[in-house]
Coordinates of C-alpha atoms in Angstrom, one line a residue:
Chain J
M1 CA -18.8 -21.6 12.5
T2 CA -20.7 -19.9 9.5
Y3 CA -23.9 -21.1 8.3
M4 CA -25.1 -20.4 4.9
I5 CA -27.3 -17.5 4.8
E6 CA -30.7 -17.6 2.5
G7 CA -29.3 -15.8 -1.1
D8 CA -26.2 -15.7 -1.0
K9 CA -25.0 -15.7 -4.0
M10 CA -22.6 -19.2 -4.1
V11 CA -20.0 -20.1 -6.5
L12 CA -19.5 -23.2 -8.1
T13 CA -16.6 -24.9 -8.1
G14 CA -15.8 -27.9 -11.1
F15 CA -16.4 -30.9 -8.1
D16 CA -20.1 -32.0 -8.1
V17 CA -19.8 -33.6 -4.8
I18 CA -19.9 -30.1 -2.6
D19 CA -21.6 -28.1 -6.5
V20 CA -25.3 -30.4 -5.8
L21 CA -25.8 -28.5 -2.6
G22 CA -24.7 -25.3 -3.6
G23 CA -21.1 -24.3 -4.0
I24 CA -19.1 -21.9 -1.9
P25 CA -20.7 -18.9 -0.8
E26 CA -19.4 -15.6 -2.1
R27 CA -17.2 -13.9 0.4
S28 CA -16.0 -16.4 1.9
N29 CA -12.7 -17.3 3.9
V30 CA -12.1 -20.9 2.9
L31 CA -9.3 -23.3 4.1
L32 CA -8.4 -26.3 2.2
I33 CA -7.1 -29.0 4.3
A34 CA -5.0 -32.0 2.4
P35 CA -1.9 -34.0 2.8
P36 CA 0.9 -33.4 0.8
G37 CA 0.0 -33.8 -2.7
M38 CA -1.5 -32.3 -5.6
E39 CA -5.2 -32.7 -4.6
K40 CA -5.1 -28.8 -3.4
M41 CA -3.5 -27.6 -6.4
V42 CA -6.2 -29.5 -8.9
F43 CA -9.1 -28.3 -6.4
S44 CA -8.3 -24.8 -6.8
I45 CA -7.2 -25.2 -10.8
K46 CA -10.5 -26.3 -11.2
M47 CA -12.4 -24.0 -9.7
L48 CA -10.7 -21.1 -11.2
E49 CA -11.3 -22.5 -15.0
Q50 CA -14.9 -22.5 -13.8
T51 CA -14.3 -18.3 -12.5
L52 CA -11.9 -17.7 -16.3
R53 CA -14.3 -19.3 -18.2
A54 CA -17.1 -17.6 -16.8
G55 CA -15.5 -14.2 -17.4
G56 CA -14.5 -13.4 -14.1
G57 CA -11.0 -12.3 -12.4
A58 CA -8.7 -14.5 -9.7
I59 CA -5.3 -14.2 -8.6
Y60 CA -3.1 -16.7 -7.8
V61 CA -0.7 -15.9 -4.7
T62 CA 2.6 -19.0 -4.8
T63 CA 4.7 -19.1 -1.9
D64 CA 6.2 -22.6 -2.9
K65 CA 6.5 -22.9 -7.2
F66 CA 7.0 -20.7 -9.8
P67 CA 3.8 -19.4 -11.5
S68 CA 4.8 -21.4 -14.7
D69 CA 5.1 -24.5 -12.9
I70 CA 1.5 -22.9 -12.0
E71 CA 0.3 -22.9 -15.2
E72 CA 2.3 -26.3 -16.6
N73 CA 0.3 -28.2 -13.6
A74 CA -3.2 -27.1 -15.6
K75 CA -1.9 -27.6 -18.4
T76 CA -1.7 -31.6 -17.5
L77 CA -5.3 -31.4 -16.3
G78 CA -5.9 -30.7 -19.9
I79 CA -6.8 -26.7 -18.8
D80 CA -4.9 -23.8 -20.6
I81 CA -4.7 -20.7 -17.3
T82 CA -1.9 -18.7 -20.0
Q83 CA -4.6 -17.2 -21.9
H84 CA -5.6 -15.7 -19.4
T85 CA -2.5 -14.9 -17.2
N86 CA -2.2 -10.8 -17.0
K87 CA -5.7 -10.9 -18.7
S88 CA -7.7 -12.2 -16.2
L89 CA -5.6 -13.8 -14.0
W90 CA -3.0 -12.6 -11.9
F91 CA 0.1 -14.4 -10.4
I92 CA 1.3 -12.9 -6.5
D93 CA 5.0 -14.9 -6.8
C94 CA 7.3 -14.9 -3.7
Y95 CA 8.8 -17.6 -4.4
S96 CA 11.3 -16.4 -7.0
W97 CA 13.2 -14.1 -4.8
T98 CA 13.9 -16.9 -2.1
L99 CA 15.9 -18.4 -4.8
A100 CA 19.4 -16.8 -5.9
E101 CA 19.2 -15.0 -8.7
S102 CA 20.4 -16.9 -11.8
E103 CA 18.0 -19.2 -10.7
R104 CA 14.5 -16.8 -10.6
P105 CA 12.4 -16.5 -14.0
K106 CA 12.8 -14.0 -16.4
E107 CA 10.5 -12.2 -18.8
R108 CA 7.6 -12.2 -16.5
K109 CA 4.9 -10.3 -15.0
D110 CA 4.1 -11.0 -12.1
I111 CA 4.2 -9.3 -9.6
L112 CA 6.8 -10.3 -6.5
V113 CA 6.9 -10.2 -3.8
P114 CA 10.2 -10.7 -2.0
G115 CA 9.9 -14.4 -0.6
P116 CA 7.1 -15.3 2.3
S117 CA 8.4 -13.3 5.4
A118 CA 7.8 -9.6 3.6
L119 CA 3.8 -10.1 4.7
N120 CA 3.3 -6.2 4.7
D121 CA 5.2 -6.8 0.8
L122 CA 2.4 -9.3 0.0
S123 CA -0.9 -8.0 1.5
I124 CA 0.3 -4.3 -1.3
G125 CA 0.6 -7.3 -3.7
V126 CA -2.7 -8.4 -3.1
A127 CA -4.7 -5.0 -2.6
Q128 CA -2.6 -4.0 -6.2
S129 CA -4.6 -7.2 -7.8
L130 CA -7.5 -6.9 -6.5
R131 CA -8.4 -3.5 -8.1
D132 CA -8.3 -5.8 -11.8
A133 CA -9.6 -8.6 -11.2
G134 CA -13.7 -7.5 -11.4
E135 CA -16.1 -7.4 -9.2
N136 CA -16.0 -11.1 -7.7
P137 CA -12.5 -12.4 -8.0
K138 CA -11.1 -15.8 -6.7
I139 CA -7.8 -15.8 -4.8
I140 CA -5.7 -18.9 -4.0
F141 CA -3.1 -19.0 -1.9
Q142 CA -1.1 -21.8 -2.1
S143 CA -0.1 -21.8 0.7
V144 CA -0.5 -20.9 4.0
S145 CA 2.0 -23.5 5.7
T146 CA 5.1 -21.9 3.7
L147 CA 4.1 -18.8 6.0
L148 CA 4.2 -20.6 8.8
L149 CA 7.5 -22.1 8.0
Y150 CA 9.3 -19.5 7.9
N151 CA 7.0 -16.7 10.0
N152 CA 6.3 -16.6 14.3
P153 CA 3.1 -18.4 13.9
E154 CA 1.4 -15.1 15.9
I155 CA 2.1 -12.8 12.8
V156 CA 0.5 -15.4 10.1
F157 CA -2.5 -15.0 12.0
R158 CA -2.3 -11.7 12.1
F159 CA -1.4 -11.1 8.8
L160 CA -4.3 -14.0 7.8
Q161 CA -6.9 -12.2 9.9
I162 CA -6.5 -8.8 8.1
L163 CA -6.1 -10.2 4.3
G164 CA -9.5 -12.1 5.2
A165 CA -11.3 -9.1 5.6
R166 CA -10.5 -7.4 3.2
L167 CA -10.3 -9.9 0.9
K168 CA -14.3 -10.0 1.7
A169 CA -14.3 -6.5 1.1
A170 CA -13.7 -7.1 -1.8
N171 CA -16.4 -9.9 -2.6
A172 CA -13.3 -12.6 -3.2
V173 CA -13.6 -16.4 -2.1
T174 CA -9.8 -17.7 -0.9
L175 CA -9.2 -20.9 -1.1
F176 CA -6.2 -21.0 1.2
H177 CA -3.8 -24.0 1.4
C178 CA -3.0 -25.9 3.9
E179 CA -0.4 -29.2 4.2
E180 CA -1.9 -31.5 6.7
G181 CA 1.0 -33.1 9.2
M182 CA 2.6 -29.6 9.0
H183 CA 1.2 -28.1 11.7
D184 CA 0.4 -28.1 15.5
E185 CA -3.2 -28.9 16.5
K186 CA -3.3 -25.5 17.8
T187 CA -1.8 -24.0 15.0
V188 CA -4.7 -25.4 12.8
T189 CA -7.4 -25.0 15.5
T190 CA -6.3 -21.0 15.2
L191 CA -6.5 -21.0 11.6
K192 CA -9.4 -22.9 11.5
H193 CA -11.2 -20.4 13.6
L194 CA -9.7 -17.3 11.4
V195 CA -11.8 -18.3 8.1
D196 CA -15.3 -19.5 7.6
H197 CA -15.4 -22.7 5.8
V198 CA -12.4 -25.5 6.3
I199 CA -13.0 -27.9 3.2
E200 CA -10.9 -31.2 4.2
I201 CA -9.0 -33.3 1.6
K202 CA -8.4 -37.6 2.7
I203 CA -6.2 -40.1 0.8
E204 CA -6.8 -43.3 1.5
A205 CA -5.8 -46.6 -0.7
D206 CA -5.8 -44.6 -3.8
K207 CA -8.9 -43.0 -3.5
S208 CA -9.7 -39.3 -2.0
A209 CA -12.4 -38.2 -0.3
I210 CA -14.0 -34.9 1.1
R211 CA -15.8 -33.2 4.4
S212 CA -16.8 -29.8 4.6
S213 CA -19.4 -29.8 8.1
T214 CA -20.0 -26.3 7.0
L215 CA -20.7 -26.8 3.6
G216 CA -23.1 -29.0 4.3
I217 CA -20.5 -32.5 3.6
K218 CA -21.0 -34.0 7.3
D219 CA -19.2 -37.3 6.7
W220 CA -16.2 -37.7 4.0
K221 CA -17.4 -38.1 0.5
E222 CA -15.4 -39.8 -2.1
I223 CA -14.2 -37.0 -4.6
K224 CA -12.2 -38.0 -7.5
F225 CA -9.0 -35.5 -8.8
Chain K
M1 CA 19.7 24.7 14.1
S2 CA 22.2 25.0 11.5
L3 CA 21.2 23.1 8.0
E4 CA 24.5 20.9 8.7
L5 CA 23.2 18.7 12.2
I6 CA 19.7 18.0 9.8
V7 CA 18.9 15.1 7.5
D8 CA 16.7 15.6 5.4
T9 CA 13.6 12.7 4.8
G10 CA 14.5 13.2 0.6
I11 CA 10.7 14.7 1.3
P12 CA 10.2 18.4 1.1
K13 CA 6.7 18.6 2.8
L14 CA 8.2 16.0 5.4
D15 CA 11.1 18.0 5.9
D16 CA 8.8 21.1 6.3
M17 CA 6.7 19.6 8.9
L18 CA 9.8 18.4 10.7
G19 CA 11.5 21.9 10.9
G20 CA 13.9 21.1 8.3
G21 CA 14.9 17.2 8.9
I22 CA 15.6 15.2 11.5
K23 CA 18.6 16.3 13.7
R24 CA 22.2 14.3 13.8
G25 CA 22.1 11.9 16.4
S26 CA 18.6 11.4 16.8
S27 CA 16.1 8.4 16.8
A28 CA 13.2 8.3 13.9
L29 CA 10.1 6.1 13.9
I30 CA 7.9 5.1 10.3
L31 CA 5.4 3.6 11.7
S32 CA 2.3 1.6 9.2
I33 CA -0.9 0.2 8.9
P34 CA -0.7 -2.9 7.5
G35 CA -0.7 -2.7 3.5
V36 CA 1.2 0.7 3.8
N37 CA 4.1 0.3 2.5
P38 CA 6.7 2.3 5.3
Q39 CA 9.8 0.7 3.1
P40 CA 9.9 3.4 0.3
F41 CA 10.5 6.3 3.2
I42 CA 13.8 4.7 4.2
L43 CA 14.6 4.1 0.8
Q44 CA 13.8 7.4 -0.2
A45 CA 15.6 8.9 2.6
M46 CA 18.9 6.6 2.4
Y47 CA 19.2 7.8 -1.5
Y48 CA 19.5 11.1 -0.5
S49 CA 21.9 10.8 1.9
L50 CA 24.0 8.6 -0.4
T51 CA 23.6 11.5 -2.9
K52 CA 24.9 14.1 -0.2
G53 CA 27.6 11.8 0.1
R54 CA 26.8 10.6 4.0
K55 CA 28.0 6.9 4.6
C56 CA 24.3 4.6 5.1
I57 CA 23.6 1.4 6.7
Y58 CA 20.7 -0.4 6.1
Y59 CA 19.6 -3.5 8.1
V60 CA 16.7 -5.9 7.0
D61 CA 15.6 -9.5 7.3
E62 CA 13.0 -10.8 6.2
K63 CA 14.5 -10.1 2.4
F64 CA 17.6 -9.9 0.4
P65 CA 19.7 -6.6 0.4
S66 CA 19.6 -7.3 -3.3
V67 CA 15.8 -7.2 -3.1
V68 CA 16.1 -4.1 -1.8
K69 CA 18.6 -2.4 -4.7
K70 CA 16.1 -4.0 -6.8
Q71 CA 13.3 -1.9 -4.6
M72 CA 15.5 1.2 -4.9
E73 CA 15.9 0.8 -8.9
T74 CA 11.9 0.8 -9.6
M75 CA 11.8 4.0 -7.6
K76 CA 14.0 5.4 -9.5
L77 CA 16.4 6.2 -6.7
W78 CA 19.3 4.5 -8.9
E79 CA 22.9 5.0 -9.4
R80 CA 25.1 2.5 -9.7
T81 CA 28.1 5.5 -7.7
Y82 CA 25.6 5.9 -5.2
V83 CA 23.5 3.2 -4.2
E84 CA 26.7 0.8 -4.5
K85 CA 28.3 2.9 -1.1
A86 CA 25.1 1.6 1.0
V87 CA 26.7 -1.2 3.1
F88 CA 24.4 -3.4 4.1
I89 CA 23.7 -5.8 7.0
D90 CA 22.0 -9.4 5.6
G91 CA 20.0 -10.7 8.2
F92 CA 17.6 -13.0 5.9
S93 CA 20.3 -15.0 3.7
W94 CA 20.5 -17.4 6.6
K95 CA 17.5 -18.4 6.9
V96 CA 16.3 -19.3 3.5
G97 CA 20.1 -21.4 4.0
I98 CA 21.9 -19.2 0.2
P99 CA 25.8 -17.4 1.3
S100 CA 24.8 -13.7 1.7
N101 CA 27.5 -11.5 -0.2
E102 CA 27.3 -8.6 2.0
R103 CA 29.9 -7.9 4.0
Y104 CA 28.1 -8.2 7.2
T105 CA 25.7 -11.0 7.4
V106 CA 23.6 -12.8 10.8
T107 CA 23.7 -16.8 11.2
K108 CA 21.4 -17.6 12.9
S109 CA 18.2 -16.7 14.8
D110 CA 20.1 -15.5 17.9
P111 CA 18.9 -11.2 18.6
K112 CA 22.5 -10.9 20.7
E113 CA 24.1 -11.7 17.5
V114 CA 21.4 -9.5 15.8
I115 CA 22.9 -6.1 18.4
L116 CA 26.4 -7.7 17.3
T117 CA 26.3 -7.2 14.1
I118 CA 25.0 -4.0 13.9
E119 CA 27.7 -2.7 16.5
K120 CA 30.3 -3.3 14.9
A121 CA 28.9 -2.4 11.6
L122 CA 28.4 1.0 12.8
R123 CA 32.2 1.2 14.3
E124 CA 33.7 0.1 11.6
N125 CA 32.1 2.7 9.2
R126 CA 31.6 5.7 11.7
N127 CA 30.8 8.5 9.8
R128 CA 28.0 10.5 11.2
T129 CA 26.2 7.3 10.0
L130 CA 23.0 6.6 8.9
F131 CA 21.6 3.7 10.6
F132 CA 18.5 2.2 8.4
Y133 CA 16.8 -0.3 10.2
E134 CA 13.8 -2.2 8.3
G135 CA 10.9 -4.2 9.5
Y136 CA 11.3 -3.3 13.4
E137 CA 8.1 -6.0 13.9
G138 CA 10.1 -8.5 13.1
M139 CA 11.5 -8.1 16.6
P140 CA 7.7 -8.2 18.7
L141 CA 6.2 -11.0 16.3
T142 CA 9.1 -13.2 16.8
Y143 CA 9.8 -12.3 21.1
N144 CA 7.3 -11.8 23.3
A145 CA 7.1 -7.6 23.8
D146 CA 9.5 -6.9 26.5
K147 CA 12.1 -9.1 24.7
A148 CA 12.0 -7.2 21.5
L149 CA 11.5 -3.2 23.7
T150 CA 15.0 -4.6 25.4
L151 CA 16.1 -5.0 21.8
L152 CA 15.4 -1.7 20.2
D153 CA 16.5 -0.4 23.6
D154 CA 19.9 -2.6 22.7
V155 CA 19.6 -0.8 18.7
I156 CA 19.4 2.7 19.6
S157 CA 22.0 2.6 22.2
V158 CA 24.4 1.3 20.2
A159 CA 23.3 3.6 17.1
L160 CA 23.3 6.4 19.9
A161 CA 27.0 5.3 21.5
Q162 CA 28.3 5.5 17.4
Q163 CA 26.9 8.4 17.4
A164 CA 24.7 7.3 13.8
T165 CA 21.5 9.0 13.2
L166 CA 18.7 5.8 13.6
I167 CA 15.4 5.3 11.5
V168 CA 13.1 2.2 12.4
S169 CA 10.4 1.8 10.2
M170 CA 7.6 -0.3 11.7
V171 CA 4.4 -1.7 10.2
N172 CA 1.9 -2.0 13.0
W173 CA 0.4 -5.9 12.5
D174 CA -2.5 -4.9 15.6
F175 CA 0.0 -4.5 18.6
S176 CA -1.2 -3.4 21.4
D177 CA -1.6 -0.2 22.2
S178 CA 0.6 0.0 25.3
F179 CA 3.2 -2.1 23.9
I180 CA 3.3 0.8 20.1
E181 CA 3.2 3.5 23.1
E182 CA 6.1 1.9 24.9
V183 CA 7.7 2.0 21.0
K184 CA 7.4 5.5 20.4
K185 CA 8.5 6.6 23.1
R186 CA 12.1 5.7 22.6
F187 CA 12.0 7.6 19.9
D188 CA 12.9 11.3 19.0
Y189 CA 10.2 11.3 15.6
V190 CA 7.5 9.7 15.0
I191 CA 6.2 9.5 11.3
T192 CA 3.0 7.8 10.6
L193 CA 1.3 6.2 7.9
D194 CA -2.2 5.9 7.7
S195 CA -4.9 5.2 4.3
V196 CA -8.4 5.3 4.1
E197 CA -9.3 2.2 1.7
E198 CA -12.1 1.8 -1.1
R199 CA -13.1 -0.7 -2.9
F200 CA -9.8 0.3 -5.9
L201 CA -8.4 3.1 -4.6
M202 CA -5.9 3.3 -1.0
R203 CA -5.5 6.6 -0.2
H204 CA -2.1 7.4 1.5
Y205 CA -1.3 9.9 4.0
F206 CA 1.7 11.1 6.3
S207 CA 2.1 12.8 9.9
V208 CA 4.3 14.2 12.4
E209 CA 3.3 12.8 15.8
K210 CA 6.6 13.3 17.6
A211 CA 9.4 15.7 17.4
P212 CA 12.0 17.4 19.7
T213 CA 11.3 20.5 18.3
K214 CA 8.0 22.7 16.9
F215 CA 6.3 20.8 14.8
E216 CA 3.7 20.8 12.1
R217 CA 1.1 18.6 12.6
L218 CA -0.5 18.1 8.8
V219 CA -2.3 15.1 7.6
V220 CA -0.9 14.5 4.1
P221 CA -2.0 12.8 1.0
Y222 CA 0.8 11.4 -0.9
R223 CA 1.8 8.7 -3.4
I224 CA 5.1 6.9 -4.9
G225 CA 5.1 8.4 -8.3
I226 CA 7.5 8.1 -10.4
D227 CA 10.4 10.2 -9.1
G228 CA 9.7 9.2 -5.2
I229 CA 7.3 10.4 -2.9
G230 CA 5.7 13.2 -3.5
V231 CA 2.6 14.8 -1.8
Y232 CA -0.5 14.4 -4.3
V233 CA -3.9 15.5 -4.1
P234 CA -6.3 13.1 -6.5
K235 CA -9.4 15.0 -6.5
I236 CA -10.0 18.4 -6.4
I237 CA -13.3 20.1 -8.3
V238 CA -13.6 23.1 -10.0
T239 CA -16.2 24.9 -11.2
G240 CA -18.0 27.8 -12.1
P241 CA -21.0 29.2 -14.0
F242 CA -20.9 29.1 -17.9
H243 CA -17.4 31.2 -19.9
S244 CA -15.9 31.3 -16.2
G245 CA -12.9 30.1 -17.4
K246 CA -13.0 26.7 -16.1
S247 CA -10.9 25.0 -18.7
T248 CA -9.1 27.9 -20.0
F249 CA -7.5 27.2 -16.0
I250 CA -7.0 23.7 -15.5
Q251 CA -5.0 23.9 -19.3
K252 CA -3.4 26.7 -18.3
I253 CA -1.4 25.5 -14.7
S254 CA -1.8 21.6 -15.7
T255 CA 1.6 19.5 -16.6
R256 CA -1.5 17.5 -19.1
A257 CA -5.0 18.5 -20.1
V258 CA -7.7 17.1 -21.3
S259 CA -11.0 18.7 -22.6
V260 CA -14.3 17.1 -23.6
D261 CA -15.9 19.9 -25.3
R262 CA -17.7 21.2 -28.2
M263 CA -18.1 24.7 -30.4
G264 CA -15.8 26.0 -27.1
T265 CA -18.0 24.9 -24.5
T266 CA -17.1 22.0 -22.1
V267 CA -19.7 19.3 -22.5
A268 CA -18.7 16.4 -20.3
L269 CA -15.0 16.5 -18.6
D270 CA -12.6 18.9 -18.5
H271 CA -9.7 17.3 -16.6
G272 CA -5.8 18.2 -15.5
Y273 CA -3.1 16.8 -13.7
I274 CA -0.6 19.6 -12.3
D275 CA 2.8 18.9 -10.9
H276 CA 4.6 21.5 -8.9
S277 CA 7.5 21.7 -6.1
G278 CA 6.9 17.9 -4.8
V279 CA 2.9 18.9 -4.6
G280 CA 0.5 16.7 -7.4
A281 CA -2.4 17.1 -8.1
D282 CA -5.9 15.6 -10.0
L283 CA -7.8 18.6 -11.1
F284 CA -11.5 17.9 -12.5
G285 CA -13.6 20.8 -14.1
T286 CA -17.4 20.0 -13.8
P287 CA -19.9 21.0 -17.3
G288 CA -20.4 24.4 -17.8
Q289 CA -24.0 23.0 -19.1
E290 CA -27.0 22.1 -17.5
R291 CA -27.7 18.5 -19.4
F292 CA -24.6 17.3 -17.8
E293 CA -25.1 18.1 -14.1
F294 CA -25.5 14.5 -13.7
M295 CA -22.2 13.5 -13.6
L296 CA -21.8 16.2 -10.3
D297 CA -22.9 13.7 -8.5
I298 CA -20.0 11.7 -10.0
L299 CA -17.8 13.8 -9.5
K300 CA -18.2 15.4 -6.1
R301 CA -17.3 11.7 -4.3
D302 CA -13.9 11.7 -2.4
A303 CA -13.2 15.3 -3.2
F304 CA -10.8 16.5 -1.4
G305 CA -10.9 20.4 -2.4
V306 CA -13.0 22.9 -4.5
I307 CA -11.9 25.7 -6.6
L308 CA -14.9 27.8 -7.1
I309 CA -13.9 30.2 -10.4
V310 CA -15.7 33.8 -10.5
D311 CA -16.2 35.8 -14.0
S312 CA -14.7 39.3 -11.9
T313 CA -16.4 41.2 -14.4
D314 CA -19.8 39.8 -14.4
P315 CA -21.6 39.9 -10.8
A316 CA -24.9 39.1 -12.4
T317 CA -23.4 35.4 -12.3
F318 CA -22.1 35.5 -8.6
G319 CA -25.4 34.2 -7.6
R320 CA -25.0 31.1 -10.0
A321 CA -21.7 30.3 -8.9
L322 CA -22.5 30.1 -4.8
E323 CA -25.4 27.6 -6.7
M324 CA -22.7 26.0 -7.9
L325 CA -20.2 25.9 -4.9
K326 CA -23.2 24.0 -3.1
Q327 CA -24.2 22.1 -5.7
V328 CA -20.5 20.4 -5.6
R329 CA -19.0 20.5 -2.0
K330 CA -19.8 18.6 0.7
E331 CA -19.8 19.7 4.3
A332 CA -16.5 20.6 5.5
I333 CA -14.7 20.2 1.9
P334 CA -12.3 22.6 1.8
Y335 CA -12.5 25.8 -1.8
A336 CA -10.7 28.2 -2.8
V337 CA -12.2 30.9 -4.7
A338 CA -10.5 32.6 -8.2
A339 CA -11.8 35.8 -8.5
N340 CA -11.0 35.7 -12.5
K341 CA -10.7 37.9 -15.8
Q342 CA -8.4 40.3 -13.9
D343 CA -7.3 41.0 -17.0
I344 CA -10.1 42.7 -18.0
E345 CA -11.3 46.3 -17.7
G346 CA -13.7 46.7 -14.5
A347 CA -12.8 44.2 -13.3
L348 CA -13.8 43.8 -9.4
T349 CA -11.2 43.2 -7.5
P350 CA -10.8 40.0 -4.9
E351 CA -11.8 41.8 -2.1
E352 CA -14.9 43.5 -3.8
V353 CA -15.7 39.5 -4.8
R354 CA -15.3 38.6 -1.2
K355 CA -17.7 41.4 -0.1
Q356 CA -20.2 41.0 -3.0
M357 CA -20.5 37.0 -3.0
S358 CA -20.1 37.2 1.3
L359 CA -17.3 35.1 1.5
P360 CA -15.8 34.3 4.6
A361 CA -12.5 35.6 6.0
E362 CA -10.8 32.1 6.0
I363 CA -11.9 31.2 2.5
P364 CA -9.0 32.7 0.2
V365 CA -10.2 34.4 -3.2
I366 CA -7.2 35.2 -4.9
G367 CA -7.3 37.3 -8.7
T368 CA -6.5 35.8 -11.3
S369 CA -6.1 35.3 -15.3
A370 CA -7.1 32.0 -16.6
I371 CA -5.4 33.3 -20.1
T372 CA -2.1 34.8 -19.0
G373 CA -1.7 32.6 -16.0
A374 CA -1.5 35.0 -13.2
G375 CA -2.5 33.6 -10.0
C376 CA -3.7 30.3 -10.7
L377 CA -1.2 28.6 -9.7
E378 CA -1.3 30.5 -6.2
V379 CA -5.3 29.7 -6.4
V380 CA -4.3 26.1 -6.1
K381 CA -1.9 25.9 -3.9
A382 CA -3.6 27.8 -1.0
L383 CA -6.3 25.0 -1.5
I384 CA -3.8 22.5 -1.0
D385 CA -2.5 24.1 1.9
L386 CA -6.1 23.8 3.6
V387 CA -6.8 20.3 2.2
I388 CA -3.0 19.5 4.3
T389 CA -4.4 21.3 7.7
K390 CA -7.6 20.3 7.9
K391 CA -7.3 16.8 9.5
I392 CA -8.3 14.4 6.9
R393 CA -10.6 11.8 8.7
T394 CA -8.5 8.7 9.0
K395 CA -9.8 5.7 9.6

């Protein structure tokens, strides 16, 4: 449990339900849990838009999608992030190298990590891009679930603990995506324990709701994507 | 020991520290902290062995072998005729369900199969073979510590039985000290990689922790450059009084140099990069004019060493020189003195300079002529020796 300290700088998410309460404190690791679907990505892209528009830097780690897919998805939301790619937004692509060579995208300048098991290469990739991402970078990590799929949970926990500490040292706000229902309870409890804040999203009959006790949303509140 | 029996790592300084290299038929562990990549070390060692016609086998289970080849390419360790001679054991493709193109493949999560596949590959390629095992940390993370150690014992005994030289890389993901000790115990050589991390800058060091023969206990800063891993000192400050010859010194020895000067005197900054026999260093000159002394504070941050340049023909400036040394040098940062202008008649000898400046005996004082270049490189080398001899504080 992390309590907000008065004077902490806050980061706006672009969603009123969180922003009216201040937003997300700087230097924090956030676990974003939602059922499989687009909501986590939409949430992240909207938050990125706030940052990028204000001239801030961001890193998008992808383990289950091509970076170009993320850009496409943003476009369908009416947000063009391609103008920022490799200028203030850096992709770390852990996905392409798990595919046969013919299927990998060409002519992109993303940092390539050879697959979701190459965790040391991934931490080196993050360290590299942190150098370019400015003072208060936002990091989207999509997703922890893929790492858990390919690795022993023990290694993922160690990795997240070390990475999380480094990211906080770099004044970052990081959203770690987690697919609800994919992991056992013990794994989820450990993940929650490793971060500063947990944001949960649920979808019921076409309506989405959000909850985050550490960010001040104790009961489920409606959120529109 | 005859050189025939030695496998070099492809990193001259590391070979020196190991007493020539790694003995054939022994085992070596390259152990790094998370965020520092041990892989370039085994790639470089493999590439150099391949160029010498040695047989190399490479086991990897966290990425495709094709990716490893690609990484060699980005490290410029790439000449097809050599790289294609490497034999890969593919322990990864099955994980993502893609058929492997390699001759030796593991097909399921079964340590027994891993050992059998390694044994088969080593037996069928038995010829003073080098066996590289990338990412041993996968074992203790997948199985419990005891099982992981048993596996390691199996890998080592299989390699020894086939008279191969074994080189293993491992990232220490916060394993218990007792486990790491057990792992180290099993190897003849242990090379550790460490780093000091700052906001934007990571400094990496390698050191030898264990070897069967006499070895040097040094902590050596390195970086991965366009031609592989090399010793690299990121910041050496060159200082000295007005007209002592700082800019000339930097320009004379640098592979590349820039100077911000006005009417022949440096107003803000000299910078040079020197690269000689596998040792690289960045040199920063201090401004000669007092109104730019605020820059000293910026410059002296994180300096590895200081070169003090004095005009051997002008002892009146020695006091000022020592003053400048004090300004840039934090306690415990090594320094060397260049007794410059030796080409001019009447210059004091280096020993006379040492005496007049009351410099301790362990400080190198070397006669130089920045104009002709005589002695300049020796000063830098003497300083670098001090930098890496001195145990640098690592995290």
